[in-house]
Coordinates of C-alpha atoms and ligand atoms in Angstrom, one line a residue:
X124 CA 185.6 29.3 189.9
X125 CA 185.1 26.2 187.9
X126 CA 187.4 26.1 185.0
X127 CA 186.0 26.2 181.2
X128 CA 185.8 24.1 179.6
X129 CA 184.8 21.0 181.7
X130 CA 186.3 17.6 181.0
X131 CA 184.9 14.3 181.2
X132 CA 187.2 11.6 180.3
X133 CA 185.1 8.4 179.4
X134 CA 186.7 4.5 178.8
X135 CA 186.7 4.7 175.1
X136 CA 185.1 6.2 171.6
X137 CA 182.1 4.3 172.3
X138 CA 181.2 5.5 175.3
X139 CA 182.2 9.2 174.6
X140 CA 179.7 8.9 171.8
X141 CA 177.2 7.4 173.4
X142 CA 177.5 9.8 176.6
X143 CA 176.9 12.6 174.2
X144 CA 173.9 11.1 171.9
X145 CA 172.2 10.7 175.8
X146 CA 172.3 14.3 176.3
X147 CA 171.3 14.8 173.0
X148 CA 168.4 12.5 172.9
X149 CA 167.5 14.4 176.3
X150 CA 167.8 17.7 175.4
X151 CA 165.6 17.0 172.4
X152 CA 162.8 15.4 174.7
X153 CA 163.4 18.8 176.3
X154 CA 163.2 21.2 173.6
X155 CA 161.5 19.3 170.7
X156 CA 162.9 22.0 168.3
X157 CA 166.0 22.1 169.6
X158 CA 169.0 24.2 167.2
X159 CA 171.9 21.9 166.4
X160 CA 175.1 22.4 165.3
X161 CA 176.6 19.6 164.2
X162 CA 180.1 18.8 162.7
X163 CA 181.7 16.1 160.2
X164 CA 185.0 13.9 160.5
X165 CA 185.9 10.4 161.7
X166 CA 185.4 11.2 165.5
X167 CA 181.3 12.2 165.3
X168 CA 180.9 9.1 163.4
X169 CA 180.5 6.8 166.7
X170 CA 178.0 9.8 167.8
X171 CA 175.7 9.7 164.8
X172 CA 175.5 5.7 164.8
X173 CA 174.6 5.9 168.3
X174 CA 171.7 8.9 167.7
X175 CA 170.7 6.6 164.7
X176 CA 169.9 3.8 167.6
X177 CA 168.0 6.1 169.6
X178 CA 166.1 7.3 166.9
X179 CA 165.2 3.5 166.6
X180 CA 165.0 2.7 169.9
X181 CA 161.9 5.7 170.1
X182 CA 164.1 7.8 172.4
X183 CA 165.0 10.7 169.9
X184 CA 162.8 12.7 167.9
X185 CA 164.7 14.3 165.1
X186 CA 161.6 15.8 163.4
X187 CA 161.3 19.6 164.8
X188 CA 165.2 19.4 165.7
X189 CA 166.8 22.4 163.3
X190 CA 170.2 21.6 162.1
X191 CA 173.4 23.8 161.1
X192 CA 176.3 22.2 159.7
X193 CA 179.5 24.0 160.6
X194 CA 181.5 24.3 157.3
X195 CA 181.9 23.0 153.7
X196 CA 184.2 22.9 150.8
X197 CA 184.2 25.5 148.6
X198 CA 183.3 24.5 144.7
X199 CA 182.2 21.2 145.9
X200 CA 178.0 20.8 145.3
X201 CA 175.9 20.0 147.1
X202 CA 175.2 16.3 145.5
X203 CA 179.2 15.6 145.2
X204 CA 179.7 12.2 147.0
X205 CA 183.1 14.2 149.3
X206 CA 180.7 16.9 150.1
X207 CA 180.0 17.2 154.2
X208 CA 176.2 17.6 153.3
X209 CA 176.5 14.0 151.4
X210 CA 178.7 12.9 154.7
X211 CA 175.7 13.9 157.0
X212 CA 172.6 11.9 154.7
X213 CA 175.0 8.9 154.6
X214 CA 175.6 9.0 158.4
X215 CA 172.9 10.6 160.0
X216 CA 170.0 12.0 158.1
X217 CA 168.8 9.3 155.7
X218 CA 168.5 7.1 158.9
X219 CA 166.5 9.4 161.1
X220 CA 163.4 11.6 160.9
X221 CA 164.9 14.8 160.2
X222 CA 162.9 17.4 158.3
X223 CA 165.0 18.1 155.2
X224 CA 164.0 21.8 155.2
X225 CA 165.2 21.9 158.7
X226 CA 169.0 20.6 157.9
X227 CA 170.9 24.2 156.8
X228 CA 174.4 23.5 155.0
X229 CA 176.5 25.9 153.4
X230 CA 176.4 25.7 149.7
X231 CA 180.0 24.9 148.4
X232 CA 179.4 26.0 145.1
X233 CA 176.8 28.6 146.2
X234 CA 177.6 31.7 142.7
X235 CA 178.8 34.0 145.4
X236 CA 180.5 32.5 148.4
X237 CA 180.6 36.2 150.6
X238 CA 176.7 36.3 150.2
X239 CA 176.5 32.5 151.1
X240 CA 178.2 33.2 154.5
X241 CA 175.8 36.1 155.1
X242 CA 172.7 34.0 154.3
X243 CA 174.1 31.2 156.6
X244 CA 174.9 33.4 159.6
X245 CA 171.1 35.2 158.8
X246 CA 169.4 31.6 159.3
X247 CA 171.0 30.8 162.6
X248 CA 169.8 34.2 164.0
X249 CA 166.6 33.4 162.6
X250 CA 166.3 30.1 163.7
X251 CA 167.0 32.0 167.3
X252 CA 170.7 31.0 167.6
X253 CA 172.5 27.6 168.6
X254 CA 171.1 25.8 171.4
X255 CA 173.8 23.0 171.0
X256 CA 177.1 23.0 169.4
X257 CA 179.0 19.4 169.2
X258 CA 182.8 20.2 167.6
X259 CA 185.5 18.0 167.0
X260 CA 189.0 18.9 166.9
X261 CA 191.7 19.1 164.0
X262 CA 195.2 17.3 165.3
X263 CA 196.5 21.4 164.7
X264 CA 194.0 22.6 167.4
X265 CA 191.2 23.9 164.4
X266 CA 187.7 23.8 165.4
X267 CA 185.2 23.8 162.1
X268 CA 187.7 25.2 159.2
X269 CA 188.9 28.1 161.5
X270 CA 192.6 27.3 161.2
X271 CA 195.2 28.6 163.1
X272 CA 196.0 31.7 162.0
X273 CA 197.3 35.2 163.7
X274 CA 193.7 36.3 163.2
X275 CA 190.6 34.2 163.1
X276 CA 187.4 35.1 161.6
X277 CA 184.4 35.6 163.5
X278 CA 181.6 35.5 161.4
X279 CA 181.2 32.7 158.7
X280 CA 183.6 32.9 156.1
X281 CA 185.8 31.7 153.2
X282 CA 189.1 29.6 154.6
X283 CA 192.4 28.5 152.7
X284 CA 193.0 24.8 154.2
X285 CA 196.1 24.0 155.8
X286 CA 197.7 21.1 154.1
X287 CA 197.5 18.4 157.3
X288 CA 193.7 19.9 157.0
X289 CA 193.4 19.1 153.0
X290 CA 195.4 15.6 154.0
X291 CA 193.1 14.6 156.9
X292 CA 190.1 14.8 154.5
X293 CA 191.5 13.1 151.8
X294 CA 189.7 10.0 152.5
X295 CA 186.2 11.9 151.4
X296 CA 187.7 12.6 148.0
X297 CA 189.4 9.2 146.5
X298 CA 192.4 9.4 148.9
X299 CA 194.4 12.0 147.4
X300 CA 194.9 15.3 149.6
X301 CA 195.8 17.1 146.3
X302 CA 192.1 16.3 144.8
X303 CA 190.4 17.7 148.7
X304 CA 189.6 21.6 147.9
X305 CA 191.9 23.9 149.0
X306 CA 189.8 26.1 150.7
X307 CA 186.4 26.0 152.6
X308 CA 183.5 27.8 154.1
X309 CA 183.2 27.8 157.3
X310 CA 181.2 29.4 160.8
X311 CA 183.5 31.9 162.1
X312 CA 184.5 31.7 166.1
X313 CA 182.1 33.9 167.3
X314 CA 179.2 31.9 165.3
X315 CA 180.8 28.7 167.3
X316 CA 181.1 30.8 170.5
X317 CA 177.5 32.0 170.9
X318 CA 175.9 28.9 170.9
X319 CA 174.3 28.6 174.0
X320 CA 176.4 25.5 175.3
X321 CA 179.1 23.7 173.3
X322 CA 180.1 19.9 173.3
X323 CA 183.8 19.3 171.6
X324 CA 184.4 15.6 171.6
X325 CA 188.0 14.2 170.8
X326 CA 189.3 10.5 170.6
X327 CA 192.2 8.7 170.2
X328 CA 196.1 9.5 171.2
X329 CA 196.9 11.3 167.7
X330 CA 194.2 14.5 169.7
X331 CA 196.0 14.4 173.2
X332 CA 198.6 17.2 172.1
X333 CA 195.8 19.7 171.1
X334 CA 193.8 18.7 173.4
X335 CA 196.5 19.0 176.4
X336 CA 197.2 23.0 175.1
X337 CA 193.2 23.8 174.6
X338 CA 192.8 22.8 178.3
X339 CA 196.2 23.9 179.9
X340 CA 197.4 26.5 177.4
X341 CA 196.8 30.0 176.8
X342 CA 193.6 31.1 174.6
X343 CA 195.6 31.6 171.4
X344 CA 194.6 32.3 167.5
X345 CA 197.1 29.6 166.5
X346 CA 195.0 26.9 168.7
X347 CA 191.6 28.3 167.7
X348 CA 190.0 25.3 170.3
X349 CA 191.7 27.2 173.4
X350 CA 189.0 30.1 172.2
X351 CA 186.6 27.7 174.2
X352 CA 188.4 28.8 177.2
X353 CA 186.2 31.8 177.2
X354 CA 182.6 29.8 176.8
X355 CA 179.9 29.7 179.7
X356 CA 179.2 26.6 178.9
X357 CA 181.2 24.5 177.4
X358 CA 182.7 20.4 177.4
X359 CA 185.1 18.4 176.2
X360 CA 184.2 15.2 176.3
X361 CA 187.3 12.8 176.0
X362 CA 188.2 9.0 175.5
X363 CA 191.4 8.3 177.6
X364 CA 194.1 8.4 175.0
X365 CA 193.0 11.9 174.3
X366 CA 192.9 12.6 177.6
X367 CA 196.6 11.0 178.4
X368 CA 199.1 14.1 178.2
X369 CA 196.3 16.1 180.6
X370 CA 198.3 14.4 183.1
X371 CA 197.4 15.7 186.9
X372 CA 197.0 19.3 185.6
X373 CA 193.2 19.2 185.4
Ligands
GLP554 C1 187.5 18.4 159.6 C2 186.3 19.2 160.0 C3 186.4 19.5 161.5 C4 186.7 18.3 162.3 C5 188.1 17.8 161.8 C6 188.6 16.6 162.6 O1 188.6 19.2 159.2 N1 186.1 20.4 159.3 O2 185.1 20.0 161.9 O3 186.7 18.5 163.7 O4 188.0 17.4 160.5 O5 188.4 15.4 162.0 P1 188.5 14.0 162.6 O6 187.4 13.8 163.5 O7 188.4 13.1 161.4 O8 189.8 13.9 163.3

């Protein structure tokens, strides 16, 4: 039986982002109004420069593409410069055709953060589900904000941040982990696990640990990536230094 999830180990960054912005670019010729998930952090960066080039190169169509952002910081608004919705305009939406009122977020500073999660898990049913999830990968093995825990959420939810988590972001709020928000909302596992096919990319040697127990290791709620274990259809899409403790084991 072939093992889940697949790995494809590419040269470098650059051409695991632009391996993944082609299947992007052809899925969306494919199905115009494709469903997106789509997730924030230093490794997607390469990804949405290289969708940004496609988009100007005529070869991807953002403008019926529906888009879910996996998490956000909780008390942080919308319009706050640290905020993952202001991450996505500055790297991706302000330089595409993407239809505003087609890019979902979850408010951070939404009046009642329970009944924010329900809204957001009732607009990806309504939009018909996830067609494509893209994840990166915490250096503790977290996929969105679901951290490792002896019990993960599935649904979308309200998440304490682990302090590596807080200190990882840190960049997005002056540099100072203490100033990141200590806790987050966030798609549960199941939301991540029913998309219909699921792309986690990871780059770079400080990910070959997690990345070596999500392939090799047991499906565990302390490494919340291993969960993808159990996914139809599901990649990882590496560079080789986060491939290089796979070893001969794949
Ligand atoms: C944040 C995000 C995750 C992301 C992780 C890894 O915590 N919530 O979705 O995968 O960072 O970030 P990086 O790619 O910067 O290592």
């Amino acid at each position: 039986m072939e093992r889940s999830p697949r790995v494809v180990i590419l040269a470098d960054a650059r051409a695991v982002a632009r391996e993944l912005a082609r299947r992007v670019g052809e899925t969306l010729r494919a199905k115009p109004d494709l469903v997106l998930g789509l997730p924030t952090g230093r490794t997607p960066l390469l990804l949405y420069q290289e969708l940004v080039e496609l988009y100007r190169r005529g070869e991807a169509d953002f403008s019926r593409a529906i888009t879910f952002n996996l998490d956000e910081f909780l008390g942080v608004s919308p319009g706050h410069p640290g905020s993952y919705r202001s991450f996505m305009r500055r790297f991706l939406f302000d330089h595409v055709n993407a239809d505003p009122s087609r890019t979902n977020f979850l408010d951070g500073a939404a009046a009642d953060p329970q009944e924010e999660c329900e809204r957001y898990e009732h607009e990806i049913d309504r939009a018909g589900g996830i067609d494509l999830q893209i994840l990166g990968i915490g250096t503790n093995g977290h996929i969105g904000f679901n951290e490792p825990a002896a019990e993960l959420e599935a649904r979308t939810h309200r998440v304490r941040l682990k302090p590596e988590t807080r200190r990882s972001n840190a960049a997005l709020f002056g540099g100072d982990a203490e100033t990141v928000p200590a806790e987050a909302l966030s798609m549960g596992m199941g939301t991540i696990l029913q998309a219909r096919a699921a792309v986690l990319i990871a780059t770079g040697r400080s990910k070959a640990l997690c990345v070596e127990r999500l392939v090799n290791g047991p499906i565990t709620t302390l490494l919340p990536a291993s969960f993808l274990q159990l996914h139809r259809n599901a990649d990882i899409y590496l560079d080789e230094e986060a491939a290089s403790a796979l070893g001969g084991t794949r």
